mmCIF file of C-alpha atoms in Angstrom:
data_model
loop_
_atom_site.group_PDB
_atom_site.id
_atom_site.type_symbol
_atom_site.label_atom_id
_atom_site.label_comp_id
_atom_site.label_asym_id
_atom_site.label_seq_id
_atom_site.Cartn_x
_atom_site.Cartn_y
_atom_site.Cartn_z
ATOM 1 C CA UNK A 5 112.293 45.316 -32.549
ATOM 2 C CA UNK A 6 109.087 45.054 -34.567
ATOM 3 C CA UNK A 7 108.497 42.347 -37.143
ATOM 4 C CA UNK A 8 109.142 44.938 -39.873
ATOM 5 C CA UNK A 9 112.560 45.614 -38.362
ATOM 6 C CA UNK A 10 114.018 42.187 -39.073
ATOM 7 C CA UNK A 11 114.054 42.410 -42.884
ATOM 8 C CA UNK A 12 115.825 45.776 -42.679
ATOM 9 C CA UNK A 13 118.360 44.438 -40.191
ATOM 10 C CA UNK A 14 119.046 41.368 -42.336
ATOM 11 C CA UNK A 15 119.498 43.513 -45.445
ATOM 12 C CA UNK A 16 121.919 45.798 -43.597
ATOM 13 C CA UNK A 17 123.985 42.889 -42.316
ATOM 14 C CA UNK A 18 124.180 41.251 -45.740
ATOM 15 C CA UNK A 19 125.043 44.553 -47.420
ATOM 16 C CA UNK A 20 127.827 45.153 -44.904
ATOM 17 C CA UNK A 21 129.288 41.694 -45.543
ATOM 18 C CA UNK A 22 129.229 42.319 -49.297
ATOM 19 C CA UNK A 23 130.762 45.799 -48.997
ATOM 20 C CA UNK A 24 133.579 44.394 -46.864
ATOM 21 C CA UNK A 25 134.390 41.941 -49.651
ATOM 22 C CA UNK A 26 133.573 38.985 -47.397
ATOM 23 C CA UNK A 27 130.528 37.552 -49.147
ATOM 24 C CA UNK A 28 130.484 33.757 -49.209
ATOM 25 C CA UNK A 29 128.276 31.201 -50.908
ATOM 26 C CA UNK A 30 128.193 27.434 -51.162
ATOM 27 C CA UNK A 31 129.800 25.937 -54.255
ATOM 28 C CA UNK A 32 128.980 22.499 -55.646
ATOM 29 C CA UNK A 33 131.893 20.088 -56.079
ATOM 30 C CA UNK A 34 130.808 16.963 -57.962
ATOM 31 C CA UNK A 35 133.642 14.556 -57.312
ATOM 32 C CA UNK A 36 135.019 11.481 -55.644
ATOM 33 C CA UNK A 37 138.530 12.381 -54.557
ATOM 34 C CA UNK A 38 140.420 15.489 -55.678
ATOM 35 C CA UNK A 39 139.329 15.478 -59.335
ATOM 36 C CA UNK A 40 135.868 16.667 -60.307
ATOM 37 C CA UNK A 41 133.669 19.571 -61.361
ATOM 38 C CA UNK A 42 133.376 22.712 -59.257
ATOM 39 C CA UNK A 43 130.242 24.595 -60.297
ATOM 40 C CA UNK A 44 130.533 22.796 -63.627
ATOM 41 C CA UNK A 45 134.234 23.573 -64.190
ATOM 42 C CA UNK A 46 136.711 20.693 -64.279
ATOM 43 C CA UNK A 47 139.347 21.138 -61.569
ATOM 44 C CA UNK A 48 141.843 19.384 -59.353
ATOM 45 C CA UNK A 49 140.984 20.342 -55.789
ATOM 46 C CA UNK A 50 143.612 21.301 -53.238
ATOM 47 C CA UNK A 51 140.941 22.176 -50.695
ATOM 48 C CA UNK A 52 139.855 18.911 -49.062
ATOM 49 C CA UNK A 53 140.803 17.576 -45.635
ATOM 50 C CA UNK A 54 140.673 14.002 -46.979
ATOM 51 C CA UNK A 55 144.407 13.800 -46.366
ATOM 52 C CA UNK A 56 144.949 10.113 -47.125
ATOM 53 C CA UNK A 57 142.294 9.788 -49.814
ATOM 54 C CA UNK A 58 140.295 7.298 -47.749
ATOM 55 C CA UNK A 59 136.873 8.772 -48.505
ATOM 56 C CA UNK A 60 136.742 6.726 -51.714
ATOM 57 C CA UNK A 61 138.819 3.741 -50.573
ATOM 58 C CA UNK A 62 136.999 0.526 -51.604
ATOM 59 C CA UNK A 63 137.245 -1.014 -48.129
ATOM 60 C CA UNK A 64 135.862 2.130 -46.498
ATOM 61 C CA UNK A 65 132.980 2.399 -48.960
ATOM 62 C CA UNK A 66 132.199 -1.322 -48.604
ATOM 63 C CA UNK A 67 132.071 -1.033 -44.806
ATOM 64 C CA UNK A 68 129.608 1.847 -45.071
ATOM 65 C CA UNK A 69 127.416 -0.151 -47.476
ATOM 66 C CA UNK A 70 127.421 -3.153 -45.160
ATOM 67 C CA UNK A 71 126.382 -0.981 -42.215
ATOM 68 C CA UNK A 72 123.595 0.596 -44.266
ATOM 69 C CA UNK A 73 122.274 -2.831 -45.175
ATOM 70 C CA UNK A 74 122.411 -4.038 -41.563
ATOM 71 C CA UNK A 75 121.281 -0.985 -39.571
ATOM 72 C CA UNK A 76 119.746 1.459 -42.047
ATOM 73 C CA UNK A 77 120.558 5.079 -42.766
ATOM 74 C CA UNK A 78 120.402 6.567 -39.274
ATOM 75 C CA UNK A 79 120.753 5.695 -35.603
ATOM 76 C CA UNK A 80 117.253 6.886 -34.760
ATOM 77 C CA UNK A 81 117.980 8.154 -31.250
ATOM 78 C CA UNK A 82 120.559 9.627 -28.921
ATOM 79 C CA UNK A 83 123.326 7.395 -27.586
ATOM 80 C CA UNK A 84 121.793 7.110 -24.109
ATOM 81 C CA UNK A 85 118.390 6.086 -25.490
ATOM 82 C CA UNK A 86 118.560 3.486 -28.278
ATOM 83 C CA UNK A 87 121.081 5.128 -30.613
ATOM 84 C CA UNK A 88 124.143 3.057 -29.727
ATOM 85 C CA UNK A 89 124.820 0.242 -32.184
ATOM 86 C CA UNK A 90 127.538 -2.408 -31.801
ATOM 87 C CA UNK A 91 129.619 -0.554 -34.392
ATOM 88 C CA UNK A 92 129.829 2.507 -32.121
ATOM 89 C CA UNK A 93 131.260 0.490 -29.234
ATOM 90 C CA UNK A 94 133.684 -1.334 -31.543
ATOM 91 C CA UNK A 95 134.920 1.929 -33.041
ATOM 92 C CA UNK A 96 135.347 3.528 -29.614
ATOM 93 C CA UNK A 97 137.413 0.603 -28.336
ATOM 94 C CA UNK A 98 139.695 0.771 -31.368
ATOM 95 C CA UNK A 99 140.079 4.552 -31.158
ATOM 96 C CA UNK A 100 141.098 4.234 -27.503
ATOM 97 C CA UNK A 101 143.647 1.568 -28.414
ATOM 98 C CA UNK A 102 144.990 3.764 -31.238
ATOM 99 C CA UNK A 103 145.430 6.734 -28.916
ATOM 100 C CA UNK A 104 146.728 4.687 -25.999
ATOM 101 C CA UNK A 105 143.917 5.626 -23.630
ATOM 102 C CA UNK A 106 141.471 3.734 -21.438
ATOM 103 C CA UNK A 107 138.337 4.742 -23.314
ATOM 104 C CA UNK A 108 136.853 6.901 -26.056
ATOM 105 C CA UNK A 109 133.521 8.366 -27.115
ATOM 106 C CA UNK A 110 132.361 9.225 -30.642
ATOM 107 C CA UNK A 111 130.114 12.165 -31.493
ATOM 108 C CA UNK A 112 128.422 13.303 -34.715
ATOM 109 C CA UNK A 113 131.049 15.969 -35.563
ATOM 110 C CA UNK A 114 134.422 17.244 -34.456
ATOM 111 C CA UNK A 115 132.834 20.611 -33.645
ATOM 112 C CA UNK A 116 130.326 18.923 -31.335
ATOM 113 C CA UNK A 117 133.167 17.016 -29.685
ATOM 114 C CA UNK A 118 135.051 20.144 -28.655
ATOM 115 C CA UNK A 119 131.831 21.749 -27.420
ATOM 116 C CA UNK A 120 131.059 18.675 -25.345
ATOM 117 C CA UNK A 121 134.537 18.247 -23.896
ATOM 118 C CA UNK A 122 135.028 21.869 -22.876
ATOM 119 C CA UNK A 123 131.562 22.412 -21.436
ATOM 120 C CA UNK A 124 131.741 19.163 -19.471
ATOM 121 C CA UNK A 125 135.238 19.742 -18.075
ATOM 122 C CA UNK A 126 135.135 23.520 -17.806
ATOM 123 C CA UNK A 127 132.677 25.716 -15.952
ATOM 124 C CA UNK A 128 132.674 28.185 -13.094
ATOM 125 C CA UNK A 129 135.769 27.732 -10.951
ATOM 126 C CA UNK A 130 137.875 26.555 -13.901
ATOM 127 C CA UNK A 131 140.317 28.600 -15.950
ATOM 128 C CA UNK A 132 140.466 27.507 -19.600
ATOM 129 C CA UNK A 133 143.771 28.560 -21.151
ATOM 130 C CA UNK A 134 143.575 28.505 -24.945
ATOM 131 C CA UNK A 135 146.058 29.216 -27.754
ATOM 132 C CA UNK A 136 144.957 32.297 -29.695
ATOM 133 C CA UNK A 137 144.865 30.395 -33.016
ATOM 134 C CA UNK A 138 142.728 27.492 -31.820
ATOM 135 C CA UNK A 139 139.812 26.319 -33.956
ATOM 136 C CA UNK A 140 136.412 28.017 -33.759
ATOM 137 C CA UNK A 141 134.930 24.950 -32.042
ATOM 138 C CA UNK A 142 137.397 25.401 -29.181
ATOM 139 C CA UNK A 143 136.654 29.115 -28.950
ATOM 140 C CA UNK A 144 132.906 28.482 -28.830
ATOM 141 C CA UNK A 145 133.268 25.581 -26.403
ATOM 142 C CA UNK A 146 135.280 27.727 -24.007
ATOM 143 C CA UNK A 147 132.663 30.482 -24.182
ATOM 144 C CA UNK A 148 129.800 28.072 -23.545
ATOM 145 C CA UNK A 149 131.624 26.533 -20.587
ATOM 146 C CA UNK A 150 131.098 29.719 -18.534
ATOM 147 C CA UNK A 151 134.664 29.374 -17.337
ATOM 148 C CA UNK A 152 137.355 31.986 -16.820
ATOM 149 C CA UNK A 153 138.910 31.991 -20.309
ATOM 150 C CA UNK A 154 142.482 33.189 -20.810
ATOM 151 C CA UNK A 155 144.174 33.337 -24.222
ATOM 152 C CA UNK A 156 147.888 32.805 -24.609
ATOM 153 C CA UNK A 157 149.742 34.290 -27.609
ATOM 154 C CA UNK A 158 150.261 31.654 -30.265
ATOM 155 C CA UNK A 159 153.138 29.370 -29.335
ATOM 156 C CA UNK A 160 154.224 31.561 -26.392
ATOM 157 C CA UNK A 161 155.088 28.969 -23.757
ATOM 158 C CA UNK A 162 156.161 31.609 -21.243
ATOM 159 C CA UNK A 163 152.751 33.209 -21.656
ATOM 160 C CA UNK A 164 151.092 29.845 -21.078
ATOM 161 C CA UNK A 165 153.113 29.274 -17.918
ATOM 162 C CA UNK A 166 152.246 32.728 -16.608
ATOM 163 C CA UNK A 167 148.508 32.268 -17.158
ATOM 164 C CA UNK A 168 148.602 28.892 -15.422
ATOM 165 C CA UNK A 169 150.512 30.321 -12.471
ATOM 166 C CA UNK A 170 147.823 32.990 -12.087
ATOM 167 C CA UNK A 171 144.915 30.517 -12.228
ATOM 168 C CA UNK A 172 142.858 30.797 -9.028
ATOM 169 C CA UNK A 173 141.544 27.220 -9.128
ATOM 170 C CA UNK A 174 141.414 24.305 -11.534
ATOM 171 C CA UNK A 175 143.037 24.912 -14.899
ATOM 172 C CA UNK A 176 142.448 23.336 -18.300
ATOM 173 C CA UNK A 177 144.815 23.921 -21.218
ATOM 174 C CA UNK A 178 143.483 23.415 -24.738
ATOM 175 C CA UNK A 179 145.426 23.542 -27.978
ATOM 176 C CA UNK A 180 145.274 22.344 -31.529
ATOM 177 C CA UNK A 181 148.173 20.017 -32.251
ATOM 178 C CA UNK A 182 148.240 21.282 -35.859
ATOM 179 C CA UNK A 183 146.653 24.671 -36.485
ATOM 180 C CA UNK A 184 144.043 24.662 -39.211
ATOM 181 C CA UNK A 185 144.962 27.868 -41.051
ATOM 182 C CA UNK A 186 148.762 28.008 -40.640
ATOM 183 C CA UNK A 187 149.475 24.286 -40.652
ATOM 184 C CA UNK A 188 152.129 24.674 -37.960
ATOM 185 C CA UNK A 189 152.447 22.303 -35.011
ATOM 186 C CA UNK A 190 152.244 22.886 -31.275
ATOM 187 C CA UNK A 191 155.128 21.875 -29.029
ATOM 188 C CA UNK A 192 153.109 19.218 -27.233
ATOM 189 C CA UNK A 193 155.943 18.083 -24.974
ATOM 190 C CA UNK A 194 156.384 21.626 -23.666
ATOM 191 C CA UNK A 195 152.642 22.246 -23.318
ATOM 192 C CA UNK A 196 152.220 18.967 -21.433
ATOM 193 C CA UNK A 197 155.162 19.860 -19.185
ATOM 194 C CA UNK A 198 153.472 23.152 -18.285
ATOM 195 C CA UNK A 199 150.297 21.247 -17.427
ATOM 196 C CA UNK A 200 152.300 18.827 -15.291
ATOM 197 C CA UNK A 201 153.995 21.677 -13.417
ATOM 198 C CA UNK A 202 150.684 23.381 -12.621
ATOM 199 C CA UNK A 203 148.363 20.380 -12.235
ATOM 200 C CA UNK A 204 146.322 21.401 -15.277
ATOM 201 C CA UNK A 205 144.209 19.113 -17.426
ATOM 202 C CA UNK A 206 145.270 19.043 -21.092
ATOM 203 C CA UNK A 207 142.929 18.869 -24.096
ATOM 204 C CA UNK A 208 144.608 18.383 -27.486
ATOM 205 C CA UNK A 209 142.667 18.688 -30.729
ATOM 206 C CA UNK A 210 144.466 16.371 -33.158
ATOM 207 C CA UNK A 211 142.072 16.862 -36.075
ATOM 208 C CA UNK A 212 144.840 17.699 -38.569
ATOM 209 C CA UNK A 213 147.693 15.631 -37.109
ATOM 210 C CA UNK A 214 147.907 13.095 -39.943
ATOM 211 C CA UNK A 215 151.692 13.648 -40.195
ATOM 212 C CA UNK A 216 152.182 14.305 -36.496
ATOM 213 C CA UNK A 217 153.041 15.445 -33.988
ATOM 214 C CA UNK A 218 152.582 11.966 -32.564
ATOM 215 C CA UNK A 219 153.236 12.300 -28.837
ATOM 216 C CA UNK A 220 154.824 9.419 -26.977
ATOM 217 C CA UNK A 221 153.217 7.985 -23.817
ATOM 218 C CA UNK A 222 155.830 9.810 -21.745
ATOM 219 C CA UNK A 223 154.472 13.134 -23.020
ATOM 220 C CA UNK A 224 151.351 12.685 -20.897
ATOM 221 C CA UNK A 225 152.979 11.080 -17.867
ATOM 222 C CA UNK A 226 151.514 12.699 -14.769
ATOM 223 C CA UNK A 227 148.978 14.689 -16.834
ATOM 224 C CA UNK A 228 145.234 14.130 -17.179
ATOM 225 C CA UNK A 229 144.981 14.384 -20.969
ATOM 226 C CA UNK A 230 142.079 14.259 -23.410
ATOM 227 C CA UNK A 231 142.870 13.626 -27.070
ATOM 228 C CA UNK A 232 140.214 14.978 -29.422
ATOM 229 C CA UNK A 233 140.065 14.036 -33.087
ATOM 230 C CA UNK A 234 137.783 13.805 -36.072
ATOM 231 C CA UNK A 235 136.590 10.927 -38.203
ATOM 232 C CA UNK A 236 136.246 13.238 -41.209
ATOM 233 C CA UNK A 237 139.827 14.116 -42.144
ATOM 234 C CA UNK A 238 142.498 11.418 -41.825
ATOM 235 C CA UNK A 239 139.744 8.782 -41.607
ATOM 236 C CA UNK A 240 137.680 10.165 -44.475
ATOM 237 C CA UNK A 241 134.223 9.669 -42.923
ATOM 238 C CA UNK A 242 132.236 11.939 -40.595
ATOM 239 C CA UNK A 243 132.231 12.489 -36.845
ATOM 240 C CA UNK A 244 134.455 13.304 -33.920
ATOM 241 C CA UNK A 245 135.852 11.553 -30.880
ATOM 242 C CA UNK A 246 137.470 12.150 -27.524
ATOM 243 C CA UNK A 247 139.874 9.654 -25.968
ATOM 244 C CA UNK A 248 141.073 9.713 -22.384
ATOM 245 C CA UNK A 249 140.856 8.067 -19.004
ATOM 246 C CA UNK A 250 137.766 6.072 -18.101
ATOM 247 C CA UNK A 251 136.731 8.725 -15.581
ATOM 248 C CA UNK A 252 136.916 11.491 -18.207
ATOM 249 C CA UNK A 253 134.926 9.525 -20.777
ATOM 250 C CA UNK A 254 132.335 8.545 -18.162
ATOM 251 C CA UNK A 255 131.940 12.228 -17.326
ATOM 252 C CA UNK A 256 131.450 13.074 -21.002
ATOM 253 C CA UNK A 257 128.847 10.323 -21.404
ATOM 254 C CA UNK A 258 126.934 11.770 -18.459
ATOM 255 C CA UNK A 259 127.361 15.529 -18.917
ATOM 256 C CA UNK A 260 128.471 16.461 -22.464
ATOM 257 C CA UNK A 261 125.308 18.071 -23.815
ATOM 258 C CA UNK A 262 126.422 17.920 -27.455
ATOM 259 C CA UNK A 263 126.648 14.132 -27.058
ATOM 260 C CA UNK A 264 123.542 13.603 -24.932
ATOM 261 C CA UNK A 265 121.007 15.771 -26.752
ATOM 262 C CA UNK A 266 121.604 14.703 -30.344
ATOM 263 C CA UNK A 267 121.031 11.672 -32.535
ATOM 264 C CA UNK A 268 123.991 9.306 -32.568
ATOM 265 C CA UNK A 269 126.518 9.174 -35.384
ATOM 266 C CA UNK A 270 125.105 7.105 -38.248
ATOM 267 C CA UNK A 271 126.175 3.438 -38.316
ATOM 268 C CA UNK A 272 127.489 3.878 -41.863
ATOM 269 C CA UNK A 273 129.834 6.692 -40.802
ATOM 270 C CA UNK A 274 131.001 4.698 -37.781
ATOM 271 C CA UNK A 275 131.678 1.654 -39.950
ATOM 272 C CA UNK A 276 133.496 3.717 -42.574
ATOM 273 C CA UNK A 277 135.679 5.294 -39.890
ATOM 274 C CA UNK A 278 136.459 1.895 -38.374
ATOM 275 C CA UNK A 279 137.528 0.513 -41.758
ATOM 276 C CA UNK A 280 139.642 3.613 -42.390
ATOM 277 C CA UNK A 281 141.269 3.292 -38.971
ATOM 278 C CA UNK A 282 142.319 -0.270 -39.785
ATOM 279 C CA UNK A 283 143.996 1.027 -42.950
ATOM 280 C CA UNK A 284 145.700 3.901 -41.128
ATOM 281 C CA UNK A 285 147.148 1.543 -38.520
ATOM 282 C CA UNK A 286 148.420 -0.960 -41.108
ATOM 283 C CA UNK A 287 151.102 -1.063 -43.821
ATOM 284 C CA UNK A 288 148.903 0.738 -46.350
ATOM 285 C CA UNK A 289 148.497 3.623 -43.933
ATOM 286 C CA UNK A 290 152.272 3.908 -43.620
ATOM 287 C CA UNK A 291 152.560 4.044 -47.412
ATOM 288 C CA UNK A 292 149.824 6.674 -47.703
ATOM 289 C CA UNK A 293 151.453 8.907 -45.090
ATOM 290 C CA UNK A 294 154.797 8.577 -46.884
ATOM 291 C CA UNK A 295 153.146 9.637 -50.154
ATOM 292 C CA UNK A 296 151.500 12.575 -48.414
ATOM 293 C CA UNK A 297 154.824 13.587 -46.863
ATOM 294 C CA UNK A 298 156.419 13.444 -50.326
ATOM 295 C CA UNK A 299 153.748 15.757 -51.750
ATOM 296 C CA UNK A 300 154.089 18.254 -48.894
ATOM 297 C CA UNK A 301 157.861 18.372 -49.347
ATOM 298 C CA UNK A 302 157.406 19.039 -53.072
ATOM 299 C CA UNK A 303 155.578 22.252 -52.143
ATOM 300 C CA UNK A 304 157.115 23.301 -48.834
ATOM 301 C CA UNK A 305 160.085 21.170 -47.716
ATOM 302 C CA UNK A 306 159.965 20.366 -44.013
ATOM 303 C CA UNK A 307 156.523 21.859 -43.442
ATOM 304 C CA UNK A 308 154.897 19.831 -40.639
ATOM 305 C CA UNK A 309 151.448 19.262 -42.120
ATOM 306 C CA UNK A 310 149.466 18.988 -45.364
ATOM 307 C CA UNK A 311 148.001 22.448 -44.694
ATOM 308 C CA UNK A 312 150.260 24.824 -46.627
ATOM 309 C CA UNK A 313 149.382 28.522 -46.169
ATOM 310 C CA UNK A 314 150.247 31.009 -48.899
ATOM 311 C CA UNK A 315 149.832 34.301 -47.033
ATOM 312 C CA UNK A 316 149.175 37.234 -49.382
ATOM 313 C CA UNK A 317 147.866 39.755 -46.849
ATOM 314 C CA UNK A 318 145.279 41.622 -48.888
ATOM 315 C CA UNK A 319 141.836 40.067 -49.304
ATOM 316 C CA UNK A 320 141.503 41.100 -52.950
ATOM 317 C CA UNK A 321 144.937 39.654 -53.723
ATOM 318 C CA UNK A 322 143.952 36.301 -52.239
ATOM 319 C CA UNK A 323 140.692 36.197 -54.203
ATOM 320 C CA UNK A 324 142.481 37.170 -57.426
ATOM 321 C CA UNK A 325 145.157 34.509 -56.921
ATOM 322 C CA UNK A 326 142.504 31.847 -56.334
ATOM 323 C CA UNK A 327 140.726 32.928 -59.532
ATOM 324 C CA UNK A 328 143.969 32.705 -61.526
ATOM 325 C CA UNK A 329 144.562 29.169 -60.283
ATOM 326 C CA UNK A 330 140.963 28.198 -61.032
ATOM 327 C CA UNK A 331 141.453 29.348 -64.622
ATOM 328 C CA UNK A 332 144.245 26.753 -64.786
ATOM 329 C CA UNK A 333 142.014 24.011 -63.409
ATOM 330 C CA UNK A 334 143.420 24.181 -59.872
ATOM 331 C CA UNK A 335 141.044 24.898 -56.997
ATOM 332 C CA UNK A 336 142.686 26.461 -53.951
ATOM 333 C CA UNK A 337 140.379 28.470 -51.672
ATOM 334 C CA UNK A 338 141.044 32.056 -50.669
ATOM 335 C CA UNK A 339 140.741 32.407 -46.892
ATOM 336 C CA UNK A 340 139.755 35.845 -45.624
ATOM 337 C CA UNK A 341 138.628 37.493 -42.391
ATOM 338 C CA UNK A 342 136.900 36.629 -40.160
ATOM 339 C CA UNK A 343 138.364 33.134 -40.635
ATOM 340 C CA UNK A 344 141.860 34.647 -40.379
ATOM 341 C CA UNK A 345 143.032 37.950 -38.937
ATOM 342 C CA UNK A 346 142.839 41.100 -41.082
ATOM 343 C CA UNK A 347 145.967 41.513 -43.168
ATOM 344 C CA UNK A 348 146.645 37.758 -43.308
ATOM 345 C CA UNK A 349 144.346 36.678 -46.150
ATOM 346 C CA UNK A 350 145.775 33.675 -47.904
ATOM 347 C CA UNK A 351 145.452 30.703 -50.147
ATOM 348 C CA UNK A 352 145.004 27.572 -48.053
ATOM 349 C CA UNK A 353 146.520 24.638 -49.896
ATOM 350 C CA UNK A 354 145.673 21.190 -48.574
ATOM 351 C CA UNK A 355 147.520 18.250 -50.045
ATOM 352 C CA UNK A 356 146.297 14.657 -50.206
ATOM 353 C CA UNK A 357 147.907 11.298 -50.790
ATOM 354 C CA UNK A 358 145.294 10.975 -53.549
ATOM 355 C CA UNK A 359 147.045 13.667 -55.605
ATOM 356 C CA UNK A 360 149.526 12.619 -58.268
ATOM 357 C CA UNK A 361 153.082 13.906 -58.554
ATOM 358 C CA UNK A 362 152.107 15.716 -61.759
ATOM 359 C CA UNK A 363 149.188 17.484 -60.070
ATOM 360 C CA UNK A 364 151.375 18.707 -57.224
ATOM 361 C CA UNK A 365 154.028 19.836 -59.722
ATOM 362 C CA UNK A 366 151.349 21.755 -61.672
ATOM 363 C CA UNK A 367 150.276 23.533 -58.518
ATOM 364 C CA UNK A 368 153.848 24.355 -57.531
ATOM 365 C CA UNK A 369 154.564 25.819 -60.974
ATOM 366 C CA UNK A 370 151.364 27.878 -60.893
ATOM 367 C CA UNK A 371 152.178 29.245 -57.430
ATOM 368 C CA UNK A 372 155.709 30.094 -58.560
ATOM 369 C CA UNK A 373 154.270 31.973 -61.548
ATOM 370 C CA UNK A 374 152.157 33.998 -59.122
ATOM 371 C CA UNK A 375 155.205 34.752 -56.981
ATOM 372 C CA UNK A 376 153.341 33.188 -54.086
ATOM 373 C CA UNK A 377 155.305 32.898 -50.809
ATOM 374 C CA UNK A 378 155.432 29.240 -49.742
ATOM 375 C CA UNK A 379 156.531 28.251 -46.239
ATOM 376 C CA UNK A 380 160.138 27.193 -45.875
ATOM 377 C CA UNK A 381 161.734 24.493 -43.803
ATOM 378 C CA UNK A 382 160.796 26.293 -40.590
ATOM 379 C CA UNK A 383 157.116 25.543 -41.205
ATOM 380 C CA UNK A 384 156.122 29.210 -40.954
#
């Protein structure tokens, strides 16, 4: 391709995206918490993953300020050079304790964490078996691992068992615990049992598991398990982590390229996450989760997560519904292909403990007026 060919190619790609009705652009949300101005319009947002409202919690903000004053704005280097501060080690120890594992490692993002875990543990000679609705970071990590990748139909445990039985060598099973677009939960006990039966390693991405599932220690008995999470959702900061056995974490420290070849998580984010973790593990965290559970039940009784999908099917219908809600001061994003499969465009409602009862009631009434199909007690 000549230099002159690139502008034409770019124009064609952008035109195709626009013609397909899939054009996207960044929007500015000026806010702390769910209430603010979206492109200048006052709204209540039901789009954030700040599930417990900890982003603006005074203790979390104060911890970030203290870290900024002590260590400055950035870490200045990769973890294996001079980028590790005491706050990183303290946070990792507390994350491991929280997840009941021997060790943990923090990375700059949740996306980078899945890339690092799967490329370090996968590779030639390994079959990675992945649920078809796993997050994009898992999909990309599996591709980069150069492993034999097999996809099992969403929630099909017989399909999982069959793919493991056919694995020619080592096998690694990876699944979201709560799926980011449907908000449904994996059967972790059954998935772990399949790993136990076939000697497979298990990677669970618990990014959205603020309301569970919360597996018991017996779930992972006899299974090498890695628990991946983020610092940016339940904990309201930024970053990702993996928790597991000491041997797994040592391997990640030594071979996970997305951890080795990048500047370390900022001290302020690490400190904010550590302060948020202390809240989550204490009485206030219990109260916040109860409030979140109450809000979810007001919209979709029995639904397992704060991600409530309103599946409308048609892309134009989803965009129109989002616009109608925005006119009422309620921001709920329309999710379209390629984020979700064609024919499953939807509104993706995310609820927070920071919402008020009145705000949730307003949203429920507006969705009812639209005739929007909310999930029932089955969580689907």
